[in-house]
Tab-separated table of C-alpha atoms and ligand atoms in Angstrom:
chain	number	residue	atom	x	y	z
A	1302	UNK	CA	116.672	134.221	78.379
A	1303	UNK	CA	118.162	130.696	79.701
A	1304	UNK	CA	120.073	128.435	77.148
A	1305	UNK	CA	119.541	125.071	77.468
A	1306	UNK	CA	122.429	122.911	76.612
A	1307	UNK	CA	122.286	118.923	76.021
A	1308	UNK	CA	124.906	117.502	78.637
A	1309	UNK	CA	125.270	113.828	78.251
A	1310	UNK	CA	124.932	111.903	80.921
A	1311	UNK	CA	125.290	107.882	79.727
A	1312	UNK	CA	124.802	106.133	82.871
A	1313	UNK	CA	123.146	103.243	84.125
A	1314	UNK	CA	120.961	103.838	86.882
A	1315	UNK	CA	122.595	101.728	88.673
A	1316	UNK	CA	125.856	102.915	88.809
A	1317	UNK	CA	125.048	104.901	91.650
A	1318	UNK	CA	124.178	102.898	93.633
A	1319	UNK	CA	126.763	100.169	92.986
A	1320	UNK	CA	129.163	102.634	93.881
A	1321	UNK	CA	127.889	103.236	96.904
A	1322	UNK	CA	127.675	99.670	97.869
A	1323	UNK	CA	131.334	99.328	97.232
A	1324	UNK	CA	132.083	102.117	99.534
A	1325	UNK	CA	130.074	100.989	102.029
A	1326	UNK	CA	131.162	97.240	101.938
A	1327	UNK	CA	134.711	98.670	102.601
A	1328	UNK	CA	133.525	100.560	105.534
A	1329	UNK	CA	132.465	97.365	106.859
A	1330	UNK	CA	135.120	95.645	106.318
A	1331	UNK	CA	137.219	97.705	108.227
A	1332	UNK	CA	134.799	97.983	110.979
A	1333	UNK	CA	135.192	94.479	111.527
A	1334	UNK	CA	131.387	93.906	110.887
A	1335	UNK	CA	129.811	91.230	108.170
A	1336	UNK	CA	126.504	92.135	106.557
A	1337	UNK	CA	124.098	89.484	105.552
A	1338	UNK	CA	121.707	90.821	102.820
A	1339	UNK	CA	118.350	88.238	103.237
A	1340	UNK	CA	115.830	88.008	100.597
A	1341	UNK	CA	112.630	86.507	99.418
A	1342	UNK	CA	109.211	87.036	98.181
A	1343	UNK	CA	106.668	87.514	101.463
A	1344	UNK	CA	105.799	85.169	103.873
A	1345	UNK	CA	108.692	82.746	102.877
A	1346	UNK	CA	110.040	82.607	106.397
A	1347	UNK	CA	113.188	85.178	106.770
A	1348	UNK	CA	111.792	86.365	110.024
A	1349	UNK	CA	111.233	83.090	111.167
A	1350	UNK	CA	115.160	82.425	109.880
A	1351	UNK	CA	116.351	84.966	111.633
A	1352	UNK	CA	115.046	84.420	114.632
A	1353	UNK	CA	116.746	80.862	114.617
A	1354	UNK	CA	119.696	82.413	113.475
A	1355	UNK	CA	120.608	84.360	115.795
A	1356	UNK	CA	119.473	81.652	118.475
A	1357	UNK	CA	122.650	79.532	116.844
A	1358	UNK	CA	124.927	82.260	116.845
A	1359	UNK	CA	123.923	84.900	119.791
A	1360	UNK	CA	126.799	83.150	121.988
A	1361	UNK	CA	129.569	83.714	119.479
A	1362	UNK	CA	129.414	86.645	118.352
A	1363	UNK	CA	127.468	89.804	118.883
A	1364	UNK	CA	124.243	90.403	116.393
A	1365	UNK	CA	122.826	92.969	114.540
A	1366	UNK	CA	119.422	93.331	112.858
A	1367	UNK	CA	118.096	95.093	110.235
A	1368	UNK	CA	114.817	94.897	109.214
A	1369	UNK	CA	112.918	96.589	106.482
A	1370	UNK	CA	109.241	97.072	105.716
A	1371	UNK	CA	107.288	99.355	103.239
A	1372	UNK	CA	105.309	100.093	107.148
A	1373	UNK	CA	104.991	98.066	110.091
A	1374	UNK	CA	107.085	97.161	113.184
A	1375	UNK	CA	106.046	94.155	113.554
A	1376	UNK	CA	109.503	91.861	112.445
A	1377	UNK	CA	111.502	94.331	114.825
A	1378	UNK	CA	109.390	93.196	117.625
A	1379	UNK	CA	109.345	89.863	117.208
A	1380	UNK	CA	113.502	89.851	116.837
A	1381	UNK	CA	113.883	92.290	119.912
A	1382	UNK	CA	112.731	89.816	121.624
A	1383	UNK	CA	115.805	87.603	121.311
A	1384	UNK	CA	117.519	90.423	123.189
A	1385	UNK	CA	119.928	91.369	120.276
A	1386	UNK	CA	120.223	94.799	118.783
A	1387	UNK	CA	117.721	95.730	115.907
A	1388	UNK	CA	116.507	98.581	114.177
A	1389	UNK	CA	113.315	99.076	111.950
A	1390	UNK	CA	113.700	100.691	108.450
A	1391	UNK	CA	110.821	101.965	106.800
A	1392	UNK	CA	111.018	102.265	103.006
A	1393	UNK	CA	108.203	104.699	102.686
A	1394	UNK	CA	106.143	102.867	99.654
A	1395	UNK	CA	109.767	101.525	97.904
A	1396	UNK	CA	109.867	97.673	97.296
A	1397	UNK	CA	113.873	97.373	98.104
A	1398	UNK	CA	116.800	98.940	100.336
A	1399	UNK	CA	119.537	100.508	98.163
A	1400	UNK	CA	123.204	101.380	99.430
A	1401	UNK	CA	122.208	104.234	100.992
A	1402	UNK	CA	119.099	103.453	103.099
A	1403	UNK	CA	121.504	100.627	104.226
A	1404	UNK	CA	124.002	103.039	105.431
A	1405	UNK	CA	121.448	104.961	107.332
A	1406	UNK	CA	119.831	101.836	109.256
A	1407	UNK	CA	123.502	100.800	109.862
A	1408	UNK	CA	124.053	104.059	111.264
A	1409	UNK	CA	121.070	104.213	113.218
A	1410	UNK	CA	121.620	100.808	114.718
A	1411	UNK	CA	125.551	101.400	115.326
A	1412	UNK	CA	127.909	98.710	113.850
A	1413	UNK	CA	130.661	99.316	116.482
A	1414	UNK	CA	131.427	95.928	118.189
A	1415	UNK	CA	128.577	94.188	116.047
A	1416	UNK	CA	130.155	91.458	113.716
A	1417	UNK	CA	127.569	90.337	112.154
A	1418	UNK	CA	124.674	91.844	110.958
A	1419	UNK	CA	121.566	90.719	109.470
A	1420	UNK	CA	119.568	92.624	107.158
A	1421	UNK	CA	115.874	91.473	106.287
A	1422	UNK	CA	115.186	92.638	102.774
A	1423	UNK	CA	111.301	93.863	101.798
A	1424	UNK	CA	109.494	91.068	100.656
A	1425	UNK	CA	109.830	90.993	96.920
A	1426	UNK	CA	112.070	88.646	94.592
A	1427	UNK	CA	112.548	91.367	91.732
A	1428	UNK	CA	113.967	94.836	93.135
A	1429	UNK	CA	115.651	93.474	95.856
A	1430	UNK	CA	118.183	91.766	93.446
A	1431	UNK	CA	118.594	94.732	91.324
A	1432	UNK	CA	120.169	96.897	94.141
A	1433	UNK	CA	123.740	95.983	95.875
A	1434	UNK	CA	123.040	96.910	99.232
A	1435	UNK	CA	126.622	96.845	100.117
A	1436	UNK	CA	126.283	93.843	102.177
A	1437	UNK	CA	129.093	91.229	102.683
A	1438	UNK	CA	127.030	87.910	101.201
A	1439	UNK	CA	123.662	88.009	99.890
A	1440	UNK	CA	121.546	84.638	100.474
A	1441	UNK	CA	117.904	83.919	99.630
A	1442	UNK	CA	115.004	81.899	100.860
A	1443	UNK	CA	112.447	80.070	98.546
A	1444	UNK	CA	110.066	77.939	100.575
A	1445	UNK	CA	108.577	75.383	99.549
A	1446	UNK	CA	105.077	76.031	98.956
A	1447	UNK	CA	106.494	79.241	96.443
A	1448	UNK	CA	106.765	76.114	93.921
A	1449	UNK	CA	110.042	75.093	92.026
A	1450	UNK	CA	109.419	77.442	88.670
A	1451	UNK	CA	110.725	80.233	90.892
A	1452	UNK	CA	114.585	79.870	89.234
A	1453	UNK	CA	113.023	80.498	85.753
A	1454	UNK	CA	110.939	83.149	86.568
A	1455	UNK	CA	113.093	85.099	88.855
A	1456	UNK	CA	116.499	84.347	87.085
A	1457	UNK	CA	118.112	87.839	88.314
A	1458	UNK	CA	117.748	86.992	92.322
A	1459	UNK	CA	118.634	83.186	91.669
A	1460	UNK	CA	121.979	84.520	89.557
A	1461	UNK	CA	123.190	87.085	92.229
A	1462	UNK	CA	123.006	85.425	95.617
A	1463	UNK	CA	125.632	83.187	97.348
A	1464	UNK	CA	123.403	81.039	99.197
A	1465	UNK	CA	119.536	79.574	98.640
A	1466	UNK	CA	117.912	78.137	101.553
A	1467	UNK	CA	115.080	76.152	100.549
A	1468	UNK	CA	112.627	76.934	103.373
A	1469	UNK	CA	109.684	75.018	105.075
A	1470	UNK	CA	110.733	71.112	103.840
A	1471	UNK	CA	108.399	70.162	106.437
A	1472	UNK	CA	105.410	70.880	103.366
A	1473	UNK	CA	107.275	69.068	100.953
A	1474	UNK	CA	104.453	66.272	101.418
A	1475	UNK	CA	102.086	68.649	100.126
A	1476	UNK	CA	103.279	69.786	97.242
A	1477	UNK	CA	104.962	68.522	94.334
A	1478	UNK	CA	108.171	70.818	94.208
A	1479	UNK	CA	111.230	68.897	93.703
A	1480	UNK	CA	114.006	69.437	95.550
A	1481	UNK	CA	116.462	68.121	92.605
A	1482	UNK	CA	115.101	70.231	89.698
A	1483	UNK	CA	115.497	73.277	91.556
A	1484	UNK	CA	118.806	72.410	92.321
A	1485	UNK	CA	119.610	71.896	88.623
A	1486	UNK	CA	117.702	74.952	87.848
A	1487	UNK	CA	119.680	77.146	89.802
A	1488	UNK	CA	123.462	75.870	89.551
A	1489	UNK	CA	122.742	76.756	85.870
A	1490	UNK	CA	121.617	80.650	86.452
A	1491	UNK	CA	124.923	80.347	89.557
A	1492	UNK	CA	127.162	77.116	89.219
A	1493	UNK	CA	128.711	78.444	92.492
A	1494	UNK	CA	125.503	78.830	95.079
A	1495	UNK	CA	125.401	77.238	97.682
A	1496	UNK	CA	121.818	75.108	98.827
A	1497	UNK	CA	120.834	74.372	101.973
A	1498	UNK	CA	117.227	72.511	102.665
A	1499	UNK	CA	116.114	73.950	105.887
A	1500	UNK	CA	112.942	73.999	107.856
A	1501	UNK	CA	113.077	77.166	110.026
A	1502	UNK	CA	110.370	76.211	112.363
A	1503	UNK	CA	111.797	73.067	113.423
A	1504	UNK	CA	115.561	74.185	113.180
A	1505	UNK	CA	115.986	71.106	110.935
A	1506	UNK	CA	118.856	72.354	108.407
A	1507	UNK	CA	119.697	75.597	110.610
A	1508	UNK	CA	123.544	73.723	111.657
A	1509	UNK	CA	124.295	73.909	108.349
A	1510	UNK	CA	123.682	77.296	107.928
A	1511	UNK	CA	125.178	78.638	110.783
A	1512	UNK	CA	128.419	76.780	109.861
A	1513	UNK	CA	128.317	78.743	106.714
A	1514	UNK	CA	127.935	81.902	108.320
A	1515	UNK	CA	130.603	81.088	110.993
A	1516	UNK	CA	133.376	80.413	108.084
A	1517	UNK	CA	132.155	83.384	106.427
A	1518	UNK	CA	131.618	86.587	109.291
A	1519	UNK	CA	135.029	84.509	110.413
A	1520	UNK	CA	136.778	85.313	107.234
A	1521	UNK	CA	135.202	88.965	106.609
A	1522	UNK	CA	136.490	90.279	110.842
A	1523	UNK	CA	139.508	88.875	110.098
A	1524	UNK	CA	141.706	88.954	107.489
B	583	UNK	CA	105.182	97.944	91.133
B	584	UNK	CA	109.076	98.790	91.425
B	585	UNK	CA	109.350	101.457	89.281
B	586	UNK	CA	109.219	104.116	91.846
B	587	UNK	CA	111.936	103.614	93.868
B	588	UNK	CA	114.299	103.206	90.346
B	589	UNK	CA	112.667	106.790	89.326
B	590	UNK	CA	113.900	107.863	93.074
B	591	UNK	CA	117.580	106.857	92.164
B	592	UNK	CA	116.880	108.410	88.693
B	593	UNK	CA	116.923	111.372	90.531
B	594	UNK	CA	119.560	111.076	93.208
B	595	UNK	CA	121.919	110.080	89.729
B	596	UNK	CA	121.002	113.495	88.322
B	597	UNK	CA	121.136	115.594	90.905
B	598	UNK	CA	123.835	114.465	91.900
B	599	UNK	CA	125.906	115.088	87.986
B	600	UNK	CA	124.394	118.243	88.729
B	601	UNK	CA	126.130	119.458	91.463
B	602	UNK	CA	129.300	118.341	90.241
B	603	UNK	CA	128.737	120.409	86.519
B	604	UNK	CA	127.233	123.251	88.356
B	605	UNK	CA	123.997	122.879	86.541
B	606	UNK	CA	121.038	125.151	87.629
B	607	UNK	CA	117.735	124.525	85.887
B	608	UNK	CA	116.985	121.221	83.778
B	609	UNK	CA	114.500	121.773	81.437
B	610	UNK	CA	114.254	117.980	79.850
B	611	UNK	CA	115.906	114.486	80.763
B	612	UNK	CA	116.488	111.535	78.693
B	613	UNK	CA	116.125	108.073	79.669
B	614	UNK	CA	117.103	104.768	77.676
B	615	UNK	CA	114.764	101.729	78.974
B	616	UNK	CA	115.715	98.168	77.431
B	617	UNK	CA	112.884	96.107	76.289
B	618	UNK	CA	114.245	93.546	77.727
B	619	UNK	CA	114.796	95.531	81.332
B	620	UNK	CA	112.825	94.707	84.152
B	621	UNK	CA	111.096	98.656	83.732
B	622	UNK	CA	107.560	99.300	81.848
B	623	UNK	CA	108.066	102.844	80.489
B	624	UNK	CA	103.828	103.476	81.283
B	625	UNK	CA	104.816	102.917	84.898
B	626	UNK	CA	108.232	105.250	84.684
B	627	UNK	CA	105.959	108.030	83.092
B	628	UNK	CA	103.142	107.022	85.801
B	629	UNK	CA	105.422	107.769	88.917
B	630	UNK	CA	107.740	110.333	87.752
B	631	UNK	CA	105.899	113.276	88.989
B	632	UNK	CA	105.860	111.555	92.663
B	633	UNK	CA	109.495	111.263	92.395
B	634	UNK	CA	110.089	114.472	91.077
B	635	UNK	CA	108.407	116.223	93.588
B	636	UNK	CA	109.641	118.858	95.706
B	637	UNK	CA	113.331	118.215	94.139
B	638	UNK	CA	115.279	120.646	91.610
B	639	UNK	CA	113.683	117.947	88.869
B	640	UNK	CA	109.823	119.068	89.502
B	641	UNK	CA	109.732	120.939	86.303
B	642	UNK	CA	111.850	118.794	84.261
B	643	UNK	CA	110.096	117.146	81.401
B	644	UNK	CA	110.898	112.866	80.623
B	645	UNK	CA	110.955	111.798	77.653
B	646	UNK	CA	111.675	107.776	77.122
B	647	UNK	CA	113.809	106.117	74.427
B	648	UNK	CA	112.844	102.497	73.558
B	649	UNK	CA	115.841	100.102	73.312
B	650	UNK	CA	115.321	97.373	71.146
B	651	UNK	CA	115.716	93.691	72.796
B	652	UNK	CA	118.054	92.297	70.381
B	653	UNK	CA	119.484	88.468	70.694
B	654	UNK	CA	121.995	86.891	68.323
B	655	UNK	CA	120.729	83.303	66.740
B	656	UNK	CA	123.859	81.198	68.198
B	657	UNK	CA	123.371	78.471	65.386
B	658	UNK	CA	122.866	80.644	62.305
B	659	UNK	CA	123.801	84.158	63.705
B	660	UNK	CA	121.295	86.071	62.711
B	661	UNK	CA	120.339	88.725	65.109
B	662	UNK	CA	116.517	89.621	65.600
B	663	UNK	CA	114.095	91.341	68.150
B	664	UNK	CA	113.487	88.811	70.773
B	665	UNK	CA	110.303	89.584	71.916
B	666	UNK	CA	108.828	89.848	68.566
B	667	UNK	CA	109.766	86.293	67.471
B	668	UNK	CA	108.921	84.817	71.739
B	669	UNK	CA	112.634	84.244	71.336
B	670	UNK	CA	112.657	81.837	68.189
B	671	UNK	CA	115.239	82.756	65.311
B	672	UNK	CA	113.278	83.624	62.412
B	673	UNK	CA	115.584	82.252	59.962
B	674	UNK	CA	116.394	79.040	61.900
B	675	UNK	CA	113.853	78.393	64.351
B	676	UNK	CA	116.348	77.369	67.208
B	677	UNK	CA	115.402	79.136	70.128
B	678	UNK	CA	119.244	79.534	71.352
B	679	UNK	CA	120.118	82.872	71.365
B	680	UNK	CA	122.506	85.894	73.038
B	681	UNK	CA	121.021	88.816	74.443
B	682	UNK	CA	122.925	91.870	72.609
B	683	UNK	CA	121.089	94.186	73.473
B	684	UNK	CA	117.616	95.618	75.407
B	685	UNK	CA	118.743	94.820	79.262
B	686	UNK	CA	119.755	98.458	79.215
B	687	UNK	CA	118.258	101.663	81.614
B	688	UNK	CA	120.004	104.605	81.345
B	689	UNK	CA	120.160	108.147	82.183
B	690	UNK	CA	121.449	109.246	78.126
B	691	UNK	CA	121.252	112.994	78.896
B	692	UNK	CA	120.175	116.222	80.359
B	693	UNK	CA	119.000	119.629	78.647
B	694	UNK	CA	120.074	121.677	81.551
B	695	UNK	CA	121.533	124.781	81.910
C	559	LIG	N1	105.356	74.939	107.833
C	559	LIG	C1	106.132	75.696	107.913
C	559	LIG	N2	106.035	77.382	108.281
C	559	LIG	C2	107.065	78.121	108.662
C	559	LIG	C3	108.571	77.705	108.174
C	559	LIG	N3	109.129	79.120	108.279
C	559	LIG	C4	108.022	79.972	108.542
C	559	LIG	N4	107.162	79.112	108.419
C	559	LIG	C5	106.068	80.264	108.631
C	559	LIG	O1	105.702	81.034	107.389
C	559	LIG	C6	104.787	82.351	108.019
C	559	LIG	C7	105.736	83.185	107.053
C	559	LIG	O2	106.873	83.683	107.456
C	559	LIG	P1	107.690	85.026	108.465
C	559	LIG	O3	108.908	83.958	109.092
C	559	LIG	O4	106.957	85.952	108.637
C	559	LIG	O5	107.978	84.774	106.483
C	559	LIG	P2	108.861	86.521	106.112
C	559	LIG	O6	109.771	86.212	105.181
C	559	LIG	O7	109.675	87.610	107.332
C	559	LIG	O8	107.513	87.138	106.064
C	559	LIG	P3	107.861	88.672	105.540
C	559	LIG	O9	108.537	89.655	106.531
C	559	LIG	O10	106.250	89.251	105.735
C	559	LIG	O11	107.980	89.078	103.996
C	559	LIG	C8	104.928	82.193	109.338
C	559	LIG	O12	103.554	81.796	109.598
C	559	LIG	C9	105.801	80.755	109.998
C	559	LIG	O13	105.410	80.791	111.237
C	559	LIG	C10	108.355	76.763	108.062
C	559	LIG	O14	109.574	76.135	107.849
C	559	LIG	N5	107.761	75.616	107.823
C	560	LIG	MG1	109.538	88.950	108.024
C	561	LIG	ZN1	119.075	80.798	63.417
């Protein structure tokens, strides 16, 4: 007969992932690949922003893109037209990427010689915030039509990112979206956050974003 | 629903633990979930069978312990359940409090051999 005994684990479920994420970050540092984890709700403009970012930086550095989607190749096809390396990751129903999946994705993409890898995470403001992917820096997009109350509803996401891009600024006249109120709300959650208003569709504001990335990529790959 | 991904993470962690500790059979797993965490026990239970399917935990029973979402009032130091009082201190009425428990999502223990 089997004799069962109680084994204490006492481990936070996210600890395991956090450890793997730290290992991946250390590897990326050694390989001189800066990984950006880009998060937002569905349709906020991640892919459009990725395209603009590639356009702004591709002559200065080698870029690779990981497109995570529950099940489609639409974004990867769009991005591949720019000529940069891109890989599509299917999360198979999962609403976020963890460090393990990110690592596999990077292996599939091949990070050798890639200075800057962009991960377009699954469109979702809840789960991706809870799973460290191993990225060097985290950014999120909030688009104007989503409303200025989102920092109140999804505080964790706004607390963990280094940069908040406010996209679709061209539409601000149609919505009661108060940019100053958003800034105030996010700074309360995250005093060091950098907020950059952009219009990915036209490219407005992308300069400031590209400048930030330039500096971060340089710092990561040099030191 | 984001519980499935999280439960798969639980299974991975337990499998790791089992391997390291020479565990071959797991009768039961006990999770601790805080009332203020983003995990909903009902959904965890619902997606558990899918997450363990084809793993060494296929036959493992699931037990969930709920940890209360408590806060301490910054005005009068009263400890109270934030959910029941909607964040308002039952003594002085202040809404200024600090969360002291309830955000956990832990694997407490397994019953195994
Ligand atoms: N008006 C306006 N529309 C924009 C802007 N940026 C993106 N869009 C539009 O918003 C829609 C969604 O943009 P995507 O870039 O596909 O958004 P996404 O976040 O990648 O979407 P998912 O991958 O499906 O989550 C598209 O129709 C874009 O053309 C912008 O700055 N202004
Ligand atoms: Mg997209
Ligand atoms: Zn009080």
